[in-house]
Amino acid sequence: MTCALALLAGCANTGLPENDSPFAPSGVPRGEESVDGLVVGHRLMAAGEYELALKSYLRSAAEHGTTVDVLSAIGSANLMLGRLGQAETMLRRAVEKDDSFAPAWNNLGVVLMEQREVAEAARVFRIAFGLDSGQSAEIRENLRLALAKVENPVYAPDINENFALVRRGAGDYLLLSTP
């Protein structure tokens, strides 16, 4: 009799829908589609959340493969995070996959400018400008700046000054130049 009561107690209504586990759900709820990781990543980039955007782009790559859009987006997120080597690698892969995708060429040019590869950046911006037919003001401005730097390079020596941050009191800091 005690065994029968124990078995019946296991059949009691727990308030959970039928066939559901007592564990947290994993993945997308049944009957609903998830939002594309690329769209979410673009929204996060616009909000300045570059690390989260990168994670979203990587999720999109896992779901849809490494399309030119995904590779370009991953490269752009890495650029905004200051990871220039990774950004260059992803953007070069993007333009290899589709050499007619102007945003990838433009972003590659930005990476090259950041790395002080001005001549190559100017060449890359020319490609982006041609593919875009001069429609994008950003690409046009990037090309103009790169060409200006090619024509008038600045030969100022690199200044390698060392600085020290010294705490003065509660919350006050002083920036000092050290020899």
Coordinates of N, CA and C in Angstrom, one line a residue:
M1 N 0.8 -1.2 0.0 CA 0.0 0.0 0.0 C 0.9 1.3 0.0
T2 N 1.9 1.3 0.8 CA 2.8 2.4 0.8 C 3.5 2.6 -0.5
C3 N 3.8 1.6 -1.2 CA 4.5 1.7 -2.5 C 3.5 2.3 -3.5
A4 N 2.2 1.9 -3.4 CA 1.2 2.4 -4.4 C 1.0 3.9 -4.1
L5 N 1.0 4.4 -2.9 CA 0.9 5.8 -2.6 C 2.1 6.6 -3.1
A6 N 3.2 6.0 -2.9 CA 4.5 6.7 -3.4 C 4.4 6.8 -4.9
L7 N 4.0 5.8 -5.6 CA 3.9 5.9 -7.1 C 2.8 6.9 -7.5
L8 N 1.7 7.0 -6.8 CA 0.7 7.9 -7.1 C 1.2 9.4 -6.8
A9 N 2.0 9.5 -5.8 CA 2.5 10.9 -5.5 C 3.4 11.4 -6.7
G10 N 4.0 10.5 -7.3 CA 4.9 10.8 -8.5 C 4.0 11.3 -9.7
C11 N 2.7 10.9 -9.7 CA 1.9 11.3 -10.8 C 1.1 12.6 -10.5
A12 N 1.4 13.2 -9.4 CA 0.6 14.4 -9.0 C 0.9 15.5 -10.0
N13 N -0.1 16.4 -10.2 CA 0.1 17.6 -11.1 C 1.0 18.6 -10.5
T14 N 2.1 18.8 -11.2 CA 3.2 19.7 -10.7 C 3.0 21.1 -11.2
G15 N 2.1 21.4 -12.0 CA 1.9 22.7 -12.5 C 2.7 22.9 -13.8
L16 N 3.5 22.0 -14.2 CA 4.3 22.1 -15.4 C 3.5 21.6 -16.6
P17 N 3.6 22.2 -17.8 CA 2.9 21.6 -18.9 C 3.4 20.2 -19.2
E18 N 2.6 19.4 -19.9 CA 3.0 18.1 -20.2 C 4.2 18.0 -21.0
N19 N 5.0 16.9 -20.8 CA 6.3 16.6 -21.5 C 7.4 17.7 -21.3
D20 N 7.2 18.5 -20.3 CA 8.3 19.5 -20.0 C 9.2 19.0 -18.9
S21 N 10.4 19.3 -18.9 CA 11.4 18.9 -17.9 C 11.4 20.0 -16.8
P22 N 11.7 19.5 -15.6 CA 11.8 20.5 -14.5 C 13.1 21.4 -14.7
F23 N 13.9 21.1 -15.6 CA 15.2 21.9 -15.9 C 14.9 23.1 -16.7
A24 N 15.8 24.0 -16.7 CA 15.7 25.3 -17.5 C 15.7 24.9 -18.9
P25 N 14.9 25.6 -19.7 CA 14.8 25.3 -21.1 C 16.1 25.7 -21.8
S26 N 16.4 24.9 -22.9 CA 17.6 25.2 -23.6 C 17.2 25.6 -25.0
G27 N 17.9 26.5 -25.6 CA 17.7 26.9 -27.0 C 16.4 27.7 -27.2
V28 N 15.9 27.7 -28.3 CA 14.7 28.5 -28.7 C 13.4 27.8 -28.2
P29 N 12.5 28.6 -27.6 CA 11.2 28.0 -27.3 C 10.5 27.4 -28.5
R30 N 9.8 26.3 -28.3 CA 9.1 25.7 -29.4 C 8.1 26.6 -30.1
G31 N 8.2 26.6 -31.4 CA 7.2 27.4 -32.2 C 7.7 28.8 -32.4
E32 N 8.9 29.2 -31.9 CA 9.4 30.6 -32.1 C 10.7 30.5 -32.8
E33 N 11.0 31.5 -33.6 CA 12.3 31.5 -34.3 C 13.1 32.5 -33.6
S34 N 14.4 32.2 -33.6 CA 15.4 33.2 -32.9 C 15.7 34.3 -33.9
V35 N 16.1 35.4 -33.3 CA 16.5 36.6 -34.1 C 17.9 36.3 -34.7
D36 N 18.1 36.7 -36.0 CA 19.4 36.4 -36.6 C 20.5 37.1 -35.9
G37 N 21.6 36.4 -35.6 CA 22.7 36.9 -34.9 C 23.3 38.1 -35.6
L38 N 23.3 38.1 -36.9 CA 23.8 39.3 -37.6 C 23.0 40.5 -37.3
V39 N 21.7 40.4 -37.3 CA 20.9 41.6 -37.0 C 21.1 42.1 -35.6
V40 N 21.2 41.1 -34.6 CA 21.4 41.5 -33.2 C 22.8 42.1 -33.1
G41 N 23.8 41.6 -33.8 CA 25.2 42.1 -33.8 C 25.2 43.5 -34.3
H42 N 24.5 43.8 -35.4 CA 24.5 45.2 -35.9 C 23.9 46.2 -34.9
R43 N 22.8 45.7 -34.2 CA 22.2 46.6 -33.2 C 23.1 46.8 -32.1
L44 N 23.9 45.8 -31.7 CA 24.8 45.9 -30.6 C 26.0 46.8 -31.0
M45 N 26.4 46.7 -32.2 CA 27.5 47.6 -32.7 C 27.0 49.1 -32.6
A46 N 25.8 49.3 -33.1 CA 25.3 50.7 -33.1 C 25.2 51.2 -31.6
A47 N 25.0 50.3 -30.7 CA 24.9 50.7 -29.3 C 26.2 50.8 -28.6
G48 N 27.3 50.5 -29.3 CA 28.7 50.5 -28.8 C 29.1 49.3 -28.0
E49 N 28.3 48.2 -28.1 CA 28.6 47.0 -27.3 C 29.3 46.0 -28.3
Y50 N 30.6 46.3 -28.5 CA 31.4 45.6 -29.5 C 31.7 44.2 -29.1
E51 N 32.0 43.9 -27.9 CA 32.3 42.5 -27.5 C 31.0 41.7 -27.6
L52 N 29.9 42.2 -27.2 CA 28.6 41.4 -27.4 C 28.3 41.2 -28.8
A53 N 28.5 42.3 -29.6 CA 28.3 42.2 -31.1 C 29.2 41.1 -31.7
L54 N 30.4 41.0 -31.3 CA 31.3 40.0 -31.8 C 30.8 38.6 -31.5
K55 N 30.3 38.4 -30.3 CA 29.8 37.1 -29.9 C 28.5 36.8 -30.7
S56 N 27.7 37.8 -31.0 CA 26.5 37.6 -31.8 C 26.9 37.2 -33.2
Y57 N 27.9 37.9 -33.8 CA 28.4 37.6 -35.1 C 29.0 36.2 -35.2
L58 N 29.7 35.8 -34.2 CA 30.2 34.4 -34.1 C 29.1 33.4 -34.1
R59 N 28.1 33.7 -33.3 CA 26.9 32.8 -33.3 C 26.3 32.7 -34.7
S60 N 26.2 33.8 -35.4 CA 25.6 33.8 -36.7 C 26.5 33.0 -37.7
A61 N 27.8 33.1 -37.5 CA 28.7 32.3 -38.3 C 28.5 30.8 -38.1
A62 N 28.2 30.4 -36.8 CA 28.0 29.0 -36.5 C 26.7 28.5 -37.1
E63 N 25.7 29.4 -37.2 CA 24.4 29.1 -37.7 C 24.3 29.1 -39.2
H64 N 24.9 30.1 -39.8 CA 24.7 30.3 -41.3 C 26.0 30.1 -42.1
G65 N 27.1 29.9 -41.4 CA 28.4 29.8 -42.1 C 29.1 31.1 -42.3
T66 N 30.3 31.1 -42.8 CA 31.1 32.3 -42.9 C 30.8 33.0 -44.2
T67 N 29.7 33.7 -44.3 CA 29.4 34.5 -45.5 C 30.2 35.8 -45.4
V68 N 30.2 36.5 -46.5 CA 30.9 37.7 -46.6 C 30.4 38.7 -45.6
D69 N 29.1 38.7 -45.4 CA 28.5 39.6 -44.4 C 29.0 39.3 -43.0
V70 N 29.0 38.0 -42.6 CA 29.5 37.6 -41.3 C 30.9 37.9 -41.1
L71 N 31.8 37.6 -42.1 CA 33.2 37.8 -42.0 C 33.5 39.3 -41.8
S72 N 32.8 40.1 -42.6 CA 33.0 41.6 -42.6 C 32.5 42.1 -41.2
A73 N 31.4 41.6 -40.7 CA 30.9 42.0 -39.4 C 31.9 41.7 -38.3
I74 N 32.4 40.4 -38.3 CA 33.4 40.0 -37.3 C 34.6 40.9 -37.4
G75 N 35.1 41.2 -38.6 CA 36.2 42.1 -38.8 C 36.0 43.5 -38.2
S76 N 34.8 44.0 -38.5 CA 34.4 45.3 -38.0 C 34.4 45.4 -36.5
A77 N 33.8 44.3 -35.8 CA 33.8 44.3 -34.4 C 35.2 44.2 -33.8
N78 N 36.0 43.4 -34.4 CA 37.4 43.4 -33.9 C 38.1 44.7 -34.1
L79 N 37.8 45.4 -35.2 CA 38.4 46.7 -35.4 C 38.0 47.7 -34.3
M80 N 36.7 47.7 -33.9 CA 36.3 48.5 -32.9 C 36.8 48.2 -31.5
L81 N 37.2 46.9 -31.3 CA 37.8 46.4 -30.1 C 39.3 46.7 -30.1
G82 N 39.8 47.2 -31.2 CA 41.3 47.4 -31.2 C 42.1 46.2 -31.6
R83 N 41.5 45.2 -32.0 CA 42.2 43.9 -32.4 C 42.5 44.0 -33.9
L84 N 43.5 44.8 -34.2 CA 43.7 45.1 -35.6 C 44.2 43.9 -36.4
G85 N 45.0 43.0 -35.9 CA 45.4 41.8 -36.6 C 44.3 40.9 -36.9
Q86 N 43.4 40.7 -36.0 CA 42.2 39.8 -36.2 C 41.3 40.5 -37.2
A87 N 41.1 41.8 -37.0 CA 40.2 42.5 -37.9 C 40.7 42.4 -39.4
E88 N 42.0 42.6 -39.6 CA 42.6 42.5 -40.9 C 42.4 41.1 -41.5
T89 N 42.7 40.1 -40.7 CA 42.5 38.7 -41.2 C 41.0 38.4 -41.6
M90 N 40.1 38.8 -40.8 CA 38.7 38.6 -41.2 C 38.2 39.4 -42.4
L91 N 38.7 40.6 -42.5 CA 38.3 41.5 -43.6 C 39.0 41.0 -44.9
R92 N 40.2 40.5 -44.8 CA 40.8 39.9 -46.0 C 40.1 38.7 -46.5
R93 N 39.6 37.9 -45.5 CA 38.8 36.7 -45.9 C 37.5 37.1 -46.5
A94 N 36.9 38.2 -46.0 CA 35.7 38.7 -46.6 C 35.8 39.1 -48.0
V95 N 36.9 39.9 -48.3 CA 37.1 40.3 -49.7 C 37.5 39.2 -50.6
E96 N 38.2 38.2 -50.1 CA 38.5 37.0 -50.9 C 37.2 36.2 -51.3
K97 N 36.3 36.2 -50.3 CA 35.0 35.5 -50.6 C 34.2 36.2 -51.6
D98 N 34.1 37.6 -51.5 CA 33.3 38.4 -52.4 C 34.1 39.7 -52.6
D99 N 34.8 39.8 -53.7 CA 35.6 41.0 -54.0 C 34.8 42.2 -54.5
S100 N 33.4 42.1 -54.4 CA 32.6 43.2 -54.8 C 31.8 43.8 -53.7
F101 N 32.2 43.4 -52.4 CA 31.5 43.9 -51.2 C 32.3 45.1 -50.7
A102 N 31.8 46.3 -51.1 CA 32.5 47.6 -50.7 C 32.7 47.8 -49.2
P103 N 31.7 47.5 -48.4 CA 31.9 47.8 -46.9 C 33.1 47.0 -46.4
A104 N 33.4 45.8 -46.8 CA 34.5 45.0 -46.4 C 35.8 45.7 -46.8
W105 N 35.9 46.2 -48.1 CA 37.0 46.9 -48.6 C 37.3 48.1 -47.8
N106 N 36.2 48.9 -47.5 CA 36.3 50.1 -46.7 C 36.9 49.8 -45.3
N107 N 36.3 48.8 -44.7 CA 36.8 48.5 -43.3 C 38.2 48.0 -43.3
L108 N 38.6 47.3 -44.3 CA 40.0 46.8 -44.5 C 40.9 48.0 -44.6
G109 N 40.5 49.0 -45.4 CA 41.3 50.2 -45.5 C 41.4 51.0 -44.2
V110 N 40.4 51.0 -43.4 CA 40.5 51.6 -42.1 C 41.5 50.9 -41.2
V111 N 41.4 49.6 -41.2 CA 42.4 48.8 -40.4 C 43.8 49.1 -40.9
L112 N 44.0 49.2 -42.2 CA 45.4 49.5 -42.7 C 45.8 50.9 -42.3
M113 N 44.9 51.8 -42.3 CA 45.3 53.2 -41.9 C 45.7 53.1 -40.4
E114 N 44.9 52.4 -39.6 CA 45.3 52.3 -38.2 C 46.7 51.7 -38.0
Q115 N 47.1 50.8 -38.9 CA 48.4 50.1 -38.8 C 49.4 50.9 -39.6
R116 N 49.1 52.1 -40.0 CA 50.0 53.0 -40.7 C 50.5 52.5 -42.1
E117 N 49.7 51.7 -42.7 CA 49.9 51.1 -44.0 C 49.2 52.0 -45.0
V118 N 49.6 53.3 -45.1 CA 48.8 54.3 -45.8 C 48.7 54.0 -47.3
A119 N 49.8 53.6 -47.9 CA 49.7 53.4 -49.4 C 48.8 52.2 -49.7
E120 N 48.9 51.2 -49.0 CA 47.9 50.0 -49.2 C 46.5 50.4 -48.9
A121 N 46.3 51.2 -47.8 CA 45.0 51.7 -47.4 C 44.4 52.5 -48.6
A122 N 45.2 53.4 -49.2 CA 44.7 54.2 -50.3 C 44.3 53.3 -51.5
R123 N 45.0 52.3 -51.7 CA 44.7 51.3 -52.8 C 43.4 50.7 -52.5
V124 N 43.2 50.2 -51.3 CA 42.0 49.5 -50.8 C 40.8 50.5 -50.9
F125 N 41.0 51.7 -50.4 CA 39.9 52.7 -50.5 C 39.5 53.0 -51.9
R126 N 40.4 53.0 -52.8 CA 40.1 53.2 -54.3 C 39.2 52.1 -54.8
I127 N 39.5 50.9 -54.3 CA 38.7 49.7 -54.8 C 37.2 49.9 -54.2
A128 N 37.2 50.2 -52.9 CA 35.9 50.4 -52.2 C 35.1 51.5 -52.9
F129 N 35.8 52.6 -53.3 CA 35.2 53.8 -53.9 C 34.6 53.4 -55.3
G130 N 35.4 52.6 -56.0 CA 34.9 52.2 -57.3 C 33.7 51.2 -57.3
L131 N 33.8 50.3 -56.3 CA 32.6 49.4 -56.1 C 31.4 50.1 -55.7
D132 N 31.6 51.1 -54.9 CA 30.4 51.9 -54.4 C 30.0 53.0 -55.3
S133 N 30.7 53.2 -56.4 CA 30.4 54.2 -57.4 C 30.4 55.6 -56.8
G134 N 31.2 55.8 -55.7 CA 31.3 57.1 -55.1 C 30.0 57.5 -54.3
Q135 N 29.1 56.6 -54.1 CA 27.9 57.0 -53.4 C 28.0 57.2 -51.9
S136 N 28.9 56.5 -51.3 CA 29.1 56.6 -49.8 C 30.0 57.7 -49.4
A137 N 29.5 58.6 -48.6 CA 30.3 59.8 -48.1 C 31.5 59.3 -47.3
E138 N 31.3 58.2 -46.5 CA 32.3 57.7 -45.6 C 33.5 57.2 -46.4
I139 N 33.2 56.4 -47.5 CA 34.2 55.8 -48.3 C 35.0 57.0 -49.0
R140 N 34.2 57.9 -49.5 CA 34.8 59.1 -50.2 C 35.8 59.8 -49.3
E141 N 35.3 60.1 -48.1 CA 36.2 60.8 -47.1 C 37.4 60.0 -46.7
N142 N 37.2 58.7 -46.5 CA 38.4 57.8 -46.2 C 39.4 57.8 -47.3
L143 N 38.9 57.8 -48.6 CA 39.9 57.8 -49.7 C 40.6 59.2 -49.7
R144 N 39.9 60.2 -49.5 CA 40.5 61.6 -49.5 C 41.6 61.7 -48.5
L145 N 41.3 61.2 -47.3 CA 42.3 61.3 -46.2 C 43.5 60.4 -46.5
A146 N 43.3 59.2 -47.0 CA 44.4 58.3 -47.4 C 45.3 59.0 -48.4
L147 N 44.6 59.5 -49.5 CA 45.4 60.1 -50.6 C 46.2 61.4 -50.1
A148 N 45.6 62.1 -49.2 CA 46.3 63.3 -48.6 C 47.5 62.8 -47.8
K149 N 47.4 61.7 -47.1 CA 48.5 61.2 -46.3 C 49.6 60.6 -47.2
V150 N 49.2 60.0 -48.3 CA 50.2 59.5 -49.3 C 51.0 60.7 -49.9
E151 N 50.3 61.7 -50.3 CA 50.9 62.9 -50.9 C 51.7 63.7 -50.0
N152 N 51.3 63.8 -48.7 CA 52.0 64.6 -47.8 C 52.3 63.8 -46.5
P153 N 53.3 62.9 -46.5 CA 53.6 62.1 -45.3 C 54.3 63.0 -44.3
V154 N 54.0 62.7 -43.1 CA 54.6 63.4 -42.0 C 55.7 62.6 -41.4
Y155 N 56.9 63.2 -41.4 CA 58.1 62.5 -40.9 C 58.5 62.9 -39.5
A156 N 57.5 63.1 -38.7 CA 57.8 63.4 -37.3 C 58.3 62.2 -36.5
P157 N 59.4 62.3 -35.8 CA 59.8 61.2 -35.0 C 58.8 60.7 -34.0
D158 N 58.8 59.4 -33.8 CA 57.8 58.9 -32.8 C 58.3 59.4 -31.4
I159 N 57.3 59.9 -30.7 CA 57.6 60.4 -29.3 C 57.2 59.3 -28.4
N160 N 58.2 58.8 -27.7 CA 58.0 57.7 -26.7 C 58.2 58.3 -25.3
E161 N 57.3 59.1 -24.9 CA 57.4 59.6 -23.5 C 56.7 58.6 -22.6
N162 N 57.3 58.5 -21.4 CA 56.7 57.7 -20.4 C 55.9 58.5 -19.4
F163 N 54.8 58.1 -19.0 CA 53.9 58.8 -18.1 C 53.6 57.9 -16.9
A164 N 53.4 58.6 -15.8 CA 53.1 57.9 -14.6 C 51.8 58.6 -14.0
L165 N 50.9 57.8 -13.5 CA 49.7 58.3 -12.9 C 49.8 58.2 -11.4
V166 N 49.8 59.4 -10.8 CA 50.0 59.4 -9.4 C 48.7 59.8 -8.7
R167 N 48.4 59.1 -7.6 CA 47.1 59.4 -6.9 C 47.4 60.4 -5.9
R168 N 46.5 61.4 -5.8 CA 46.7 62.5 -4.8 C 45.3 62.7 -4.1
G169 N 45.3 62.1 -2.9 CA 44.0 62.2 -2.2 C 43.0 61.2 -2.6
A170 N 41.8 61.5 -2.3 CA 40.7 60.6 -2.6 C 40.1 60.9 -4.0
G171 N 40.5 60.2 -5.0 CA 39.9 60.4 -6.3 C 40.6 61.4 -7.2
D172 N 41.7 62.0 -6.7 CA 42.4 63.0 -7.6 C 43.7 62.3 -8.1
Y173 N 43.9 62.4 -9.4 CA 45.1 61.8 -10.0 C 45.9 62.9 -10.7
L174 N 47.2 62.7 -10.8 CA 48.0 63.6 -11.5 C 48.8 62.8 -12.5
L175 N 48.9 63.3 -13.8 CA 49.6 62.6 -14.8 C 51.0 63.3 -14.9
L176 N 52.1 62.6 -14.7 CA 53.4 63.1 -14.7 C 54.2 62.5 -15.8
S177 N 55.0 63.3 -16.5 CA 56.0 62.8 -17.5 C 57.2 62.3 -16.8
T178 N 57.7 61.1 -17.1 CA 58.9 60.6 -16.5 C 60.0 60.5 -17.5
P179 N 61.3 60.8 -17.1 CA 62.4 60.8 -18.1 C 62.7 59.4 -18.6

